[in-house]
Each structure stands twice: as C-alpha cells, then as structure tokens.
Amino acid sequence: MRNILGRVASLSATVALLGTFASGATELDKVMKERGLSQADMLAAAKTYTPSGGRDKYLVFSSGGQSGQVIVYGVPSMRILKYIAVFTPEPWQGWGYDDDTKKILAQGNIRGKKITWGDTHHPAISETDGKYDGRWLVINDKANPRIAVIDLEDMVTKQIVVNPVFKSEHGGSFFTPNSEYILEAAQYGAPLDNNYHPMDEFAETYRGGVTVWKFNHKEGKIEPEKSFTIEMPPYMQDLSDAGKGASYGWGFTNSFNSEMYTGGIEKGLPPFEAGTSRNDTDFMHVYNWKKLAELAKDPKNVKIVNGHRVIPMEVSIKNNALFLVPEPKSPHGVDVSPDGKDIVVCGKLDTHATVYGWDKIKKAIDNKDFSGTDPFGIPIIDLKKAANCQAELGLGPLHNQFGPKWKEDGEIYSSLYVDSQVVRWNYHTCEVKDRQNVNYNIGHLAGMEGKTSDPQGEYIIALNKLAIDRFNEIGPLHPQNHQLIDVSSKKMSLLYDMPIPLGEPHQAVAIRADKIKHNVRYKMGTNPFTGKIHEGKTLAGQEKIVRKGNHVYVYGTMVRSHINPEHVTVNKGDTVTFYLTNLERAEDETHGFTIDQYNVHASLEPGKTVALTFKADLEGVFPYYCTEFCSALHLEMMGYLLVKDPSKKYTKAAKLKLKKMSKAELKAEYDKTVATNTATDAVIQSVVKFLKDNNFAKYPTVKALVTDALDQYGKIAEQKKLSDAAVKAGDLDKAILFENMIWQYMVKTADVGIRAKDLLVKKIATPMSEAAKRGHDAYLEGGCNGCHVVGKVSSGPDLVGVLERHENGEKWVKEWIMHPETMYDNDYIKSMTNYFNLRMPNQGMSEKQTDDIIEYLKWIDKNANLF
Ligand code: CUK
Ligand code: CUA
C-alpha cells in the first residue's frame, strides 16, 4: 500500500512542480479520491517514500525497551532493517542457541543468576571530538544494571558488562566526547554491597552513584578493571550527559528523590509518588570525572566494593569534584548543548525547561560561592546563580535535542509528555518558536545526530508511549508509535507514523548512514564474538568427526546446498559439538543450522564459524537442516544425527526387495543426464562469453558475483572425475548421482551468472527515457512478455529489430498493436500465425501506451547487442 502511495506521491510532486496536470494526473486524482488523500498527505509521502533499492540518509538505533534488544531503521523511509540481539535470546540470529552467543549472554549473569531479558533504555554511539564516529554502539539495561557493546561494522553485540554495585540503573549509557569513558548512573537507591540493610537505614546505608566505565575505543571493549564508581547520595539518579567543549571533563546527572523518601503504602504511608515530589527542587549532580579518574588510581582514595573501586563522597567533596545544583520539580532529561556551554534540564512536573550556563556553574565552583551543603556535605550552588533562563514550554517536558542552527538561533526541540507535543524553542533566549502535536504522550525525541557537537537537523522523531487510535486494532496491547517530523522549515510538519511492535523504545540515536563502515562477509572461519579465527574453523575437504572420550566433535561445512557431513552417529549420553563453517563468499548467502528437538540453532553468515554443544540425551533419529532458504535446493540441505543407546541390542530389519533398474534403463538415464549437462553447459558458456565481451570485471559488484559463480563451476571437474571412474567400474547408478551433482553445480553457476548478467546489462545499457520506461510498464502489464522474449524467438517473434523489419516500421507496429484484427488477412501475418499457431490479440492499448511501447522497442534496438 505504502509502495503505491509513495509512487503516486512522487508523481504528484512532479505534477505540482510543473503546475500542470497533463500527465499522470487523472490516475493520481483517482487514487487520491479513492484513498481520501490530501495534497499534504501526498507531499508527506513524497518526502518519505524510498523507491525499491533506495537507501536512507540516516540510520536510527532505537532501544527495544522490554525486548532487551536494539531496533535499527532508516530515515526518512522508516523501514525497519534489523533487530540487534543484545540481552535477550533471538533465535533467527542464533543468539542464545549456539555456544559463542551463549557465552556473551552469560557475561550478563548477575551473581551467578542467568538473566534472559533486559529493559533497554539509552543507546549511545561512540564519539570523536563530540561527533559520532560510527564505530560502536552501547546500550544499558535498566532492570538488571548492565551495559552492552555492539560493533557497528557487523551490528553484533560483542560484550555485556554487569554493574558490580548498582541494583538498578537508568542514566546510562553516555559516552564522553572522545569515548574515553561511558557514564552509567544508578536509579533506585540501594546498598552498594550485596547485603541486607533495613529500609529505615536508607540515608545511612543506601546509595546512588555514577559508574565511570573505561572504554577501549580501538577494540570496542569496556575495561572493568580500569573503571570506578563515584558514590552519591540515594537521591534516585536519573538521566545523565557528559560535558563537552567548554564543559569537557565534567558529567551531569539528574535525580528525583532528594527527599530520600522511602514509601510504605502498605503501612498506610503515602506512596513513593507523593513523597518524592514533595520538594520544589531536586538536584543535578555536577562531577569532574576527569579529575576523579586520576584520583581513583590511588588506593587511598577508593574503597573496594564487590571487587570494584568506589570513590566515597568525602573524597569527591574534599577534592572539589562533586557539586549539586537545584533543578525544578522532578527533573528528567539533562542535555548538554553542542558547544558544552549550556545545560538544559526539563522538569516532569514543571512547565519549564531550565537552561544553566556552564560558565556560571564553573564561576560558583571556582569562587566557592555555595548556598550551603546537603546532608552529606556536598556543596550546593544557588539555582538563580547557575541558570541563564527558563522557558515556559507546557506540561510534562522530558527530553531535548539540538538543531543545526543552535548557535545563531539556539535551535532546540523538547518533548512534552502530558501535552503530547514537540516544541521548538531558542535556548539562548528561552522563547518558544513552534509546536507540533504528536500521537500520543511522547517520551524521548531523536534528532539527527541531535545531541552531538554537530547536529544535522532535518528530522525529529517523536518516540510516543501510546498509539491509541493510530493503527489497525490488534488487541489490548498496542504498538508504540514513532512519528517522523520534518523540521527543515519554519513550521514543523508530521510526515509518517511507524508502529514499533517490540517494546518501549525509550531513546533512539540517529547517525548519517555514510559514517558506518559495513561488513559484507567475515574472513573465512571468523568467530564474530571474539573477532578471532574460530577454533572450529573447517575448510572444504577438512570435514571430519573426532571422538575424544565421551565428547564427539563434528568439524563441518555448509555451502549451497549441502552440509558436510550428512550422517553423524553418536552414543546416547555423549556430549556433541558441531563446529560449522559457512564457506560462502557471496553477499547475503547465509545458512542456518538446527538439529530437530535438540534446541540448538545457529545463523551462519558468509565466512562465519559457529559451535553448537549439547548432550545427546535423547535416543533416536534427528534430522538436521539448513534453516535459511538459501538456494533452489535448500530443502535438500540436510543430514541426520543418529543417537544409539550402547546398552541396547538392536535387531536388523528384514531387507525389502526393491525393484532394480535394468542395465539398459540405467544407460538411458545416464545418457540423458549427460546430455542435459552438456546443454546446460552451453547456456553457461554463452553467459560467460557475454560477461567477458562486456568487460564485467570493470564493475566490482558484477565481478564479485562472477567470482562466486566460477567458484561453483570450478567444483565440476572433481565430480566429473568421480563420475568417469564410476562408469569405468561399471557402477552407472553412482555415475548418475555424480552427473546430477554436476548439474547442481551448473544450476548454482547459472543462478549467480544470470544475476551477474542482469546486473551488467543494467550497468551498460543506455538509460531508458521516461516514455520508454512507461512503455516497458505497459508491455509488462499488457502481458506481452507472455509470448515475446526479447532477444529470442519463443511463442512469438523476437522483438529485437521489429521496427526495422517492416517498411515504415513504427507506423506498422503501432497499427498492429492497436488494431491487429484489421491486419489478420495480410500475407505476412498469415504466415506468422501459421508458424506460431497463435494470433496476436488486441490488448486494448491506448494510443499513448502504444507510442510509449514503441519508445521501449527503440530502446531495445539501441541495446540489441545486450540481449
Ligand atoms: S527515560 Cu524513557 S522517556 Cu528511560 Cu530516557 Cu525519558
Ligand atoms: Cu543453506 Cu538453506
């Protein structure tokens, strides 16, 4: 539906531009009327529609909320491209079903407990100079305080790190401007150790804090032994951001329970929500992570909790590295401006956003100008002395994103949860500029690189919590709604609604797609989770089954369309490890692997090696197979695991007497198979000649396909030898099977070869005019290709040269298409009708369509050598 809409929309845009309704307009009007679309709808469609094969300018990485995963989609098309498996098993990717991904998931075990879900909130892309560098993505798990590192080259999770002292966390993950560290703030105050402490010792023994994770930017690894935690009061720390530019070296973290209220609704006490919103202000924590990282190196400055370094509050205070600034009413988002000079904080229960000047905060720190200290002795900076201005935004402001005109116009966008709006305002003057309604109850909003030092603008995505009436009804659980908003002009406009049916996507980050380096295939035998060559790497010819005691190791390979080995027999009770390598080099030739009933599954992208270990505790026969439809013979990509009980005696089944083929029958089948192969080979050779004649090697994508095709073709010689040997030995039965294998390789060669040829034709053919393109469409819609094959005589004559075969060719063909019945008596037509035993019918083509088809025929003649 969207496809049609989009195509119509781009037409509409052209029509509007030309100010004429001469072409395509009637069709367009009809569709608009039928579907009830307005001009504004058509324009919105034109702005988002991405034709088949097209690319998006931006990639968005959205948290997958309670799914524990990350969602990747493109902007402006809003097409979902991938779910990256992170904290939760994901069968399609084998995530949690093969040995290596199980190991990554096990890194996320907490105190020995296996955790199979996560509540992802805040993704962050690694930065260089405060700008996205497109290398790594990190995301936090609020429920089970953890952070995962995802490699953006293959978009696979490589590491999960558990926070050793927090019991929940929210204000993670935020990179420092050169990805030196990742900030992760706690949420619900809790003891840092793992012991029991009664609630009435909340102020004494419960704590909050920020963990400063050392990040190895080159390797993409968090280094726990070089990381530390800044102890903070149990104020329920919330979102955070790292300073940059002017405020480089500092971190900022909100909180919402400076009351240190501890609830107790069941005891008749007011609930948490009442107690935690009692004060008019809570605290923003301002801390010098750079200085604290130096201090943490001296053991005198840290205490060790659960094997992890914690800097006590007194140490931070004594070293002028921790301060508090009041912020109005249950603050939520804190966002540092692109130059690091301003810090914008939204109060959930306030109608304002407050803009703090870093110079003012810094001045107060330098002059020791404090209004007092909190109960823990942390200096408090006066709100009035730190704030530049407050903007009256509306109800429930939550989060902020910056726009490219941040410098001149203070361009910033904020989300209003209660009012369901995105507000554009100026953070230098605190003036509101524009409002856009959204549907409904927006949480975060995502600008294009909107929180870096180089915001790109163009779009804002509203990440709405509720969809209510926006989509078709699908039961009580509704999807979340991402809305794409065009912010490139003075008035914001809503372009597109995208349902997200996976979890609550708290935050999303968008990056220019061209910043990401993309990995098409792995180096042969790679274990993607370590980046090293896998211990189980197996190449063609190295397949084997090795028994070591009770452990059976299968070294196998997968390639279109067989798994080697195909029979594996083990004893009940054995431990079995399947090492499998996908030998493919062709892009997107992924195989999957499962053994029925053993709950193992792997995804094998080209070049990848995986390991699957399980105990063969069920006796019986278990087919295994490839789970991706990888070629025409995908269903045949299979084998058997046979598990026998060594303590049992098996009696042999009586042999059935199957009818055997006679010698003559065998010979006939053999000859037929060889003849088919010879004919198929001729087709392959013609394709190869075409490719060579047209310099395929000049085009890298074509060349890659040809390399893959020839790779398949190269395997034929070996099979031919085996076939000939079988003939010699008088075993025609076997020879036929080898000849069939040859045919399989030929089909695979032809499959890829023809794909290469099509691609090459597209690259070297002269471009079609608009009229020719329309003509091609009419040709296909009219079903002309049912009888005519371009470049070949089939059920009808070849169309190459049809315009030249006849005197006044264009006129002749036009007449023939539009009024064939008037020419049936023509001698030439009669002879053709006789020959093909078919008569061309009147397809009801209009004059316009016929003219277009003639343009298409001209294009065919111009490229006659390509058919
Ligand atoms: S939080 Cu969800 S809307 Cu976890 Cu960033 Cu504000
Ligand atoms: Cu490999 Cu299906």
Coordinates of C-alpha atoms in Angstrom, one line a residue, residues 99-538:
D99 CA 28.0 -21.8 22.2
D100 CA 29.5 -18.4 21.4
T101 CA 26.4 -16.3 21.8
K102 CA 25.6 -18.2 25.0
K103 CA 28.9 -17.1 26.3
I104 CA 28.2 -13.4 25.5
L105 CA 24.8 -13.7 27.2
A106 CA 26.4 -15.4 30.2
Q107 CA 28.6 -12.3 30.6
G108 CA 25.4 -10.7 31.7
N109 CA 24.7 -13.2 34.5
I110 CA 24.3 -11.5 37.8
R111 CA 25.7 -13.2 40.9
G112 CA 25.5 -16.5 39.1
K113 CA 21.9 -15.9 38.0
K114 CA 21.1 -16.4 34.4
I115 CA 19.1 -13.4 33.1
T116 CA 17.3 -13.7 29.7
W117 CA 15.8 -10.4 29.3
G118 CA 16.6 -6.7 29.6
D119 CA 14.9 -3.3 29.7
T120 CA 17.0 -1.3 27.3
H121 CA 16.7 2.5 27.6
H122 CA 19.6 4.6 26.3
P123 CA 21.7 3.7 23.2
A124 CA 24.8 5.8 22.5
I125 CA 27.1 5.9 19.6
S126 CA 30.9 6.4 20.2
E127 CA 32.2 9.9 19.7
T128 CA 35.4 11.5 18.5
D129 CA 35.5 15.3 19.3
G130 CA 31.9 15.1 20.4
K131 CA 30.8 13.8 17.0
Y132 CA 29.5 10.4 16.1
D133 CA 32.3 8.3 14.6
G134 CA 30.1 5.3 13.7
R135 CA 32.2 2.6 15.4
W136 CA 30.4 1.4 18.5
L137 CA 27.0 1.4 20.0
V138 CA 26.4 0.9 23.7
I139 CA 23.1 0.4 25.5
N140 CA 22.0 0.0 29.0
D141 CA 19.7 -2.4 30.8
K142 CA 17.7 -0.5 33.5
A143 CA 16.3 -3.6 35.1
N144 CA 19.5 -5.5 35.6
P145 CA 22.2 -2.9 35.7
R146 CA 24.2 -3.8 32.6
I147 CA 25.8 -2.3 29.5
A148 CA 26.3 -4.0 26.2
V149 CA 28.8 -3.0 23.5
I150 CA 27.7 -3.5 19.8
D151 CA 30.1 -3.4 16.9
L152 CA 28.5 -1.3 14.2
E153 CA 30.6 -2.9 11.5
D154 CA 28.6 -6.1 11.7
M155 CA 25.9 -4.9 14.1
V156 CA 26.5 -7.7 16.5
T157 CA 26.8 -7.5 20.3
K158 CA 30.3 -8.2 21.5
Q159 CA 30.3 -7.6 25.2
I160 CA 28.0 -7.4 28.2
V161 CA 29.2 -5.9 31.4
V162 CA 27.4 -6.1 34.7
N163 CA 27.5 -3.1 37.1
P164 CA 29.0 -4.6 40.3
V165 CA 27.5 -2.2 42.8
F166 CA 24.2 -0.9 41.4
K167 CA 20.9 -2.8 41.8
S168 CA 19.2 -0.8 39.0
E169 CA 20.4 1.9 36.7
H170 CA 18.9 4.4 34.3
G171 CA 21.3 7.2 33.4
G172 CA 23.4 5.1 31.1
S173 CA 24.9 4.9 28.6
F174 CA 26.6 8.2 27.7
F175 CA 29.9 8.5 26.0
T176 CA 32.4 11.2 26.9
P177 CA 33.4 13.3 23.9
N178 CA 36.3 11.1 22.8
S179 CA 34.8 7.8 24.0
E180 CA 37.3 7.7 26.9
Y181 CA 34.6 6.6 29.3
I182 CA 30.9 5.7 29.4
L183 CA 28.8 7.2 32.2
E184 CA 26.2 5.0 33.9
A185 CA 24.1 6.4 36.7
A186 CA 22.2 4.4 39.2
Q187 CA 18.5 4.8 39.6
Y188 CA 16.7 3.4 42.7
G189 CA 18.9 4.0 45.7
A190 CA 20.1 0.7 47.2
P191 CA 23.1 -0.6 49.2
L192 CA 26.2 -0.8 47.1
D193 CA 27.2 -4.1 48.7
N194 CA 25.1 -7.2 48.3
N195 CA 23.9 -7.4 52.0
Y196 CA 20.6 -6.9 53.7
H197 CA 20.1 -3.4 55.1
P198 CA 16.7 -2.4 56.5
M199 CA 14.7 0.4 54.9
D200 CA 15.0 2.6 57.9
E201 CA 18.7 2.9 57.3
F202 CA 18.1 4.3 53.9
A203 CA 20.0 7.5 54.4
E204 CA 22.9 5.7 56.1
T205 CA 23.4 2.6 54.0
Y206 CA 21.6 3.1 50.7
R207 CA 23.5 4.9 48.0
G208 CA 23.3 6.1 44.4
G209 CA 26.2 7.0 42.1
V210 CA 27.7 7.1 38.7
T211 CA 29.9 4.4 37.3
V212 CA 32.6 5.6 35.0
W213 CA 33.4 2.8 32.7
K214 CA 36.8 2.9 30.9
F215 CA 36.2 2.3 27.2
N216 CA 38.9 1.0 24.9
H217 CA 37.8 2.9 21.8
K218 CA 40.0 1.0 19.4
E219 CA 39.0 -2.5 20.5
G220 CA 35.4 -1.6 21.4
K221 CA 35.8 -3.1 24.9
I222 CA 34.7 -1.8 28.3
E223 CA 37.6 -2.4 30.7
P224 CA 36.1 -3.1 34.1
E225 CA 39.4 -3.2 36.0
K226 CA 40.1 0.4 34.9
S227 CA 36.7 1.6 35.8
F228 CA 35.3 3.1 39.0
T229 CA 32.1 4.4 40.6
I230 CA 31.5 7.8 42.1
E231 CA 29.4 7.3 45.2
M232 CA 26.4 9.7 45.5
P233 CA 23.5 10.1 47.9
P234 CA 20.5 7.9 47.4
Y235 CA 18.6 10.6 45.5
M236 CA 17.5 8.3 42.7
Q237 CA 19.9 9.5 40.0
D238 CA 18.3 9.7 36.6
L239 CA 19.4 10.7 33.1
S240 CA 22.9 12.0 32.6
D241 CA 25.1 13.6 29.9
A242 CA 28.8 14.2 29.5
G243 CA 30.1 17.7 29.2
K244 CA 31.9 18.7 26.0
G245 CA 33.8 21.7 24.6
A246 CA 33.6 24.3 27.4
S247 CA 32.4 21.7 30.0
Y248 CA 34.7 18.9 28.8
G249 CA 35.8 16.6 31.7
W250 CA 32.5 17.1 33.6
G251 CA 29.4 15.0 33.9
F252 CA 25.8 15.9 34.8
T253 CA 23.3 13.6 36.3
N254 CA 19.7 14.5 37.5
S255 CA 17.9 13.0 40.4
F256 CA 14.3 12.9 41.5
N257 CA 14.2 12.0 45.2
S258 CA 16.3 14.5 47.1
E259 CA 13.6 14.0 49.8
M260 CA 15.1 10.5 50.3
Y261 CA 11.5 9.3 50.7
T262 CA 11.2 5.6 51.3
G263 CA 7.5 4.9 50.6
G264 CA 5.5 2.3 52.5
I265 CA 2.0 2.4 51.1
E266 CA 1.1 -0.9 52.7
K267 CA 1.8 0.5 56.1
G268 CA -0.6 3.4 55.5
L269 CA 2.2 5.8 54.5
P270 CA 1.8 8.0 51.4
P271 CA 3.2 6.2 48.3
F272 CA 6.5 7.0 46.7
E273 CA 5.0 9.3 44.1
A274 CA 3.7 11.6 46.8
G275 CA 6.9 11.7 48.9
T276 CA 9.4 12.0 46.1
S277 CA 7.7 15.1 44.6
R278 CA 7.4 17.0 47.8
N279 CA 10.3 19.4 47.3
D280 CA 10.1 22.1 44.7
T281 CA 13.5 21.2 43.5
D282 CA 15.7 18.2 43.2
F283 CA 19.4 18.1 42.4
M284 CA 21.6 17.9 39.4
H285 CA 24.9 16.3 40.3
V286 CA 27.9 18.0 38.7
Y287 CA 31.1 16.0 38.9
N288 CA 34.6 16.1 37.4
W289 CA 35.0 12.6 36.0
K290 CA 38.4 13.5 34.6
K291 CA 39.8 14.5 38.0
L292 CA 38.1 11.6 39.7
A293 CA 39.6 9.1 37.2
E294 CA 43.1 10.4 38.3
L295 CA 42.1 10.2 42.0
A296 CA 40.8 6.6 41.6
K297 CA 44.3 5.4 40.6
D298 CA 45.5 6.0 44.2
P299 CA 44.2 3.2 46.5
K300 CA 43.9 5.7 49.4
N301 CA 41.1 7.4 47.5
V302 CA 38.9 4.3 46.9
K303 CA 37.1 1.7 48.8
I304 CA 36.6 -1.7 47.2
V305 CA 33.0 -2.9 47.0
N306 CA 32.3 -6.3 45.3
G307 CA 35.8 -6.2 43.8
H308 CA 35.2 -2.7 42.3
R309 CA 36.7 0.7 43.1
V310 CA 34.3 3.2 44.6
I311 CA 35.2 6.8 45.4
P312 CA 33.5 7.7 48.6
M313 CA 31.6 11.0 48.7
E314 CA 34.0 12.6 51.2
V315 CA 36.9 12.1 48.8
S316 CA 35.0 13.7 45.9
I317 CA 33.9 16.6 48.1
K318 CA 37.4 17.2 49.5
N319 CA 38.9 17.3 46.0
N320 CA 36.3 19.7 44.6
A321 CA 34.9 17.2 42.2
L322 CA 31.3 16.8 43.2
F323 CA 28.6 19.5 43.5
L324 CA 24.8 19.9 43.4
V325 CA 22.6 22.4 41.6
P326 CA 18.9 22.6 42.4
E327 CA 16.6 21.9 39.5
P328 CA 12.8 22.3 39.4
K329 CA 10.3 19.6 40.3
S330 CA 11.1 16.0 39.4
P331 CA 13.6 16.7 36.6
H332 CA 14.1 14.1 33.8
G333 CA 16.2 14.9 30.8
V334 CA 19.6 16.7 31.0
D335 CA 21.2 17.7 27.8
V336 CA 24.4 19.5 27.1
S337 CA 24.5 21.9 24.2
P338 CA 26.7 21.3 21.1
D339 CA 29.5 23.6 22.4
G340 CA 29.1 22.4 26.0
K341 CA 28.3 25.9 27.2
D342 CA 24.7 25.3 28.3
I343 CA 23.0 22.5 30.1
V344 CA 19.2 22.1 29.6
V345 CA 17.1 20.3 32.2
C346 CA 13.4 19.5 31.9
G347 CA 11.2 19.1 35.0
K348 CA 8.5 16.5 34.5
L349 CA 6.2 18.3 37.0
D350 CA 7.2 21.8 36.0
T351 CA 6.1 23.6 32.8
H352 CA 9.6 24.9 32.3
A353 CA 12.9 23.9 30.9
T354 CA 15.8 25.4 32.7
V355 CA 19.0 26.5 30.9
Y356 CA 22.1 26.5 33.1
G357 CA 25.2 28.4 32.0
W358 CA 28.3 26.3 32.4
D359 CA 30.3 29.5 32.9
K360 CA 28.1 30.4 35.8
I361 CA 28.4 27.0 37.4
K362 CA 32.1 27.0 36.9
K363 CA 32.4 30.5 38.4
A364 CA 30.5 29.5 41.5
I365 CA 32.7 26.4 41.9
D366 CA 35.9 28.5 41.4
N367 CA 34.8 31.2 43.9
K368 CA 33.4 28.6 46.3
D369 CA 30.2 30.5 46.1
F370 CA 27.8 28.0 47.6
S371 CA 24.3 28.4 49.2
G372 CA 25.1 25.5 51.6
T373 CA 25.6 21.8 51.7
D374 CA 23.3 18.8 51.5
P375 CA 23.1 16.3 54.5
F376 CA 26.2 14.5 53.1
G377 CA 28.3 17.7 52.9
I378 CA 28.1 18.2 49.1
P379 CA 28.2 21.9 48.2
I380 CA 25.1 23.3 46.7
I381 CA 25.2 26.0 44.0
D382 CA 22.4 28.5 44.1
L383 CA 19.8 27.9 41.3
K384 CA 19.5 31.6 40.4
K385 CA 23.2 32.0 40.1
A386 CA 23.6 29.0 37.8
A387 CA 20.6 29.4 35.5
N388 CA 20.5 31.6 32.3
C389 CA 16.8 31.4 31.7
Q390 CA 13.7 29.3 32.0
A391 CA 11.4 28.6 29.1
E392 CA 7.7 28.1 29.6
L393 CA 7.2 25.0 27.4
G394 CA 4.0 23.3 28.5
L395 CA 3.0 20.3 30.5
G396 CA 5.5 17.4 31.2
P397 CA 8.7 18.4 29.5
L398 CA 11.1 15.4 29.3
H399 CA 13.9 15.5 26.8
N400 CA 15.8 17.7 24.4
Q401 CA 17.6 17.6 21.0
F402 CA 19.5 20.3 19.3
G403 CA 19.3 21.5 15.7
P404 CA 21.9 22.8 13.3
K405 CA 21.1 26.5 14.0
W406 CA 21.9 26.0 17.6
K407 CA 24.5 28.7 17.5
E408 CA 22.5 31.5 15.8
D409 CA 19.0 30.7 16.9
G410 CA 19.5 28.5 19.9
E411 CA 17.6 25.8 18.0
I412 CA 16.4 23.1 20.4
Y413 CA 13.5 20.7 20.4
S414 CA 11.8 19.4 23.6
S415 CA 9.2 16.7 24.2
L416 CA 6.1 17.4 26.3
Y417 CA 4.7 14.1 27.7
V418 CA 1.4 15.4 29.1
D419 CA 0.7 17.9 26.3
S420 CA 1.8 15.4 23.6
Q421 CA 3.8 17.9 21.7
V422 CA 7.2 18.7 20.3
V423 CA 8.3 22.3 21.0
R424 CA 10.9 24.2 19.0
W425 CA 12.4 27.0 21.1
N426 CA 15.5 29.1 21.4
Y427 CA 17.7 28.1 24.4
H428 CA 19.6 31.3 24.3
T429 CA 16.5 33.5 24.8
C430 CA 14.1 30.9 26.2
E431 CA 11.5 31.9 23.5
V432 CA 9.1 29.3 22.1
K433 CA 9.0 29.2 18.3
D434 CA 6.7 26.4 17.1
R435 CA 4.7 23.4 18.3
Q436 CA 3.8 20.1 16.7
N437 CA 1.2 17.8 18.1
V438 CA 2.1 14.1 18.3
N439 CA 0.1 11.0 19.0
Y440 CA 0.4 10.4 21.9
N441 CA 2.5 11.0 25.0
I442 CA 5.9 11.4 23.7
G443 CA 9.0 10.3 25.8
H444 CA 12.3 10.9 24.1
L445 CA 12.7 12.5 20.8
A446 CA 15.5 11.8 18.4
G447 CA 17.1 14.4 16.2
M448 CA 19.6 13.6 13.5
E449 CA 22.9 13.5 15.5
G450 CA 20.9 15.9 17.7
K451 CA 22.9 15.5 20.8
T452 CA 26.4 15.7 19.3
S453 CA 28.5 18.8 18.7
D454 CA 27.3 18.7 15.1
P455 CA 23.5 18.4 14.9
Q456 CA 22.2 17.7 11.4
G457 CA 18.6 18.8 11.8
E458 CA 16.1 17.9 9.0
Y459 CA 14.0 15.5 11.1
I460 CA 12.8 14.9 14.6
I461 CA 11.4 11.5 15.6
A462 CA 8.8 11.5 18.3
L463 CA 9.0 8.3 20.4
N464 CA 5.5 8.1 21.6
K465 CA 4.4 5.9 24.5
L466 CA 0.8 5.5 23.4
A467 CA -0.6 4.9 19.9
I468 CA -4.3 4.5 21.0
D469 CA -6.2 5.0 17.7
R470 CA -3.4 5.3 15.2
F471 CA -3.3 1.8 13.7
N472 CA -5.5 -1.2 12.9
E473 CA -6.8 -2.9 16.0
I474 CA -4.7 -5.8 17.2
G475 CA -6.0 -6.4 20.8
P476 CA -5.3 -4.6 24.0
L477 CA -1.5 -4.4 23.7
H478 CA -0.9 -1.6 21.2
P479 CA 2.4 -0.9 19.4
Q480 CA 4.4 2.1 20.3
N481 CA 4.3 4.9 17.7
H482 CA 7.4 6.6 16.2
Q483 CA 6.4 9.7 14.3
L484 CA 8.7 11.3 11.8
I485 CA 8.6 15.1 11.8
D486 CA 10.1 17.4 9.2
V487 CA 11.8 20.2 10.9
S488 CA 13.6 21.7 7.9
S489 CA 11.3 24.6 7.5
K490 CA 9.8 27.3 9.7
K491 CA 6.7 25.2 10.5
M492 CA 7.2 21.6 11.6
S493 CA 5.1 19.0 9.8
L494 CA 4.3 15.4 10.6
L495 CA 5.3 13.0 7.9
Y496 CA 4.9 9.4 9.0
D497 CA 3.7 7.1 11.7
M498 CA 5.7 3.9 12.3
P499 CA 4.4 1.3 14.7
I500 CA 7.1 -0.4 16.8
P501 CA 5.7 -3.7 18.0
L502 CA 8.7 -4.9 20.0
G503 CA 9.0 -3.0 23.3
E504 CA 9.0 0.5 24.6
P505 CA 11.8 2.3 22.7
H506 CA 12.9 4.9 25.3
Q507 CA 15.6 6.6 23.3
A508 CA 16.9 6.4 19.8
V509 CA 20.1 7.9 18.3
A510 CA 20.4 8.7 14.6
I511 CA 23.6 8.8 12.6
R512 CA 24.4 9.7 9.0
A513 CA 24.4 6.3 7.2
D514 CA 27.6 7.1 5.3
K515 CA 29.5 7.2 8.6
I516 CA 29.1 3.5 9.2
K517 CA 31.5 1.0 7.7
H518 CA 29.7 -2.0 6.6
N519 CA 31.0 -5.6 6.7
V520 CA 29.5 -7.8 3.9
R521 CA 31.3 -11.1 4.9
Y522 CA 33.5 -12.4 7.6
K523 CA 37.1 -13.5 7.0
M524 CA 36.8 -17.3 6.5
G525 CA 36.4 -19.1 9.8
T526 CA 35.8 -16.0 12.0
N527 CA 34.2 -16.1 15.4
P528 CA 32.4 -12.8 15.3
F529 CA 32.1 -12.6 19.0
T530 CA 35.9 -12.6 19.6
G531 CA 36.9 -11.2 16.2
K532 CA 39.4 -14.0 16.0
I533 CA 39.6 -17.2 13.9
H534 CA 37.3 -19.8 15.5
E535 CA 38.9 -23.0 16.9
G536 CA 36.4 -24.9 14.9
K537 CA 37.2 -23.4 11.5
T538 CA 36.9 -26.0 8.8

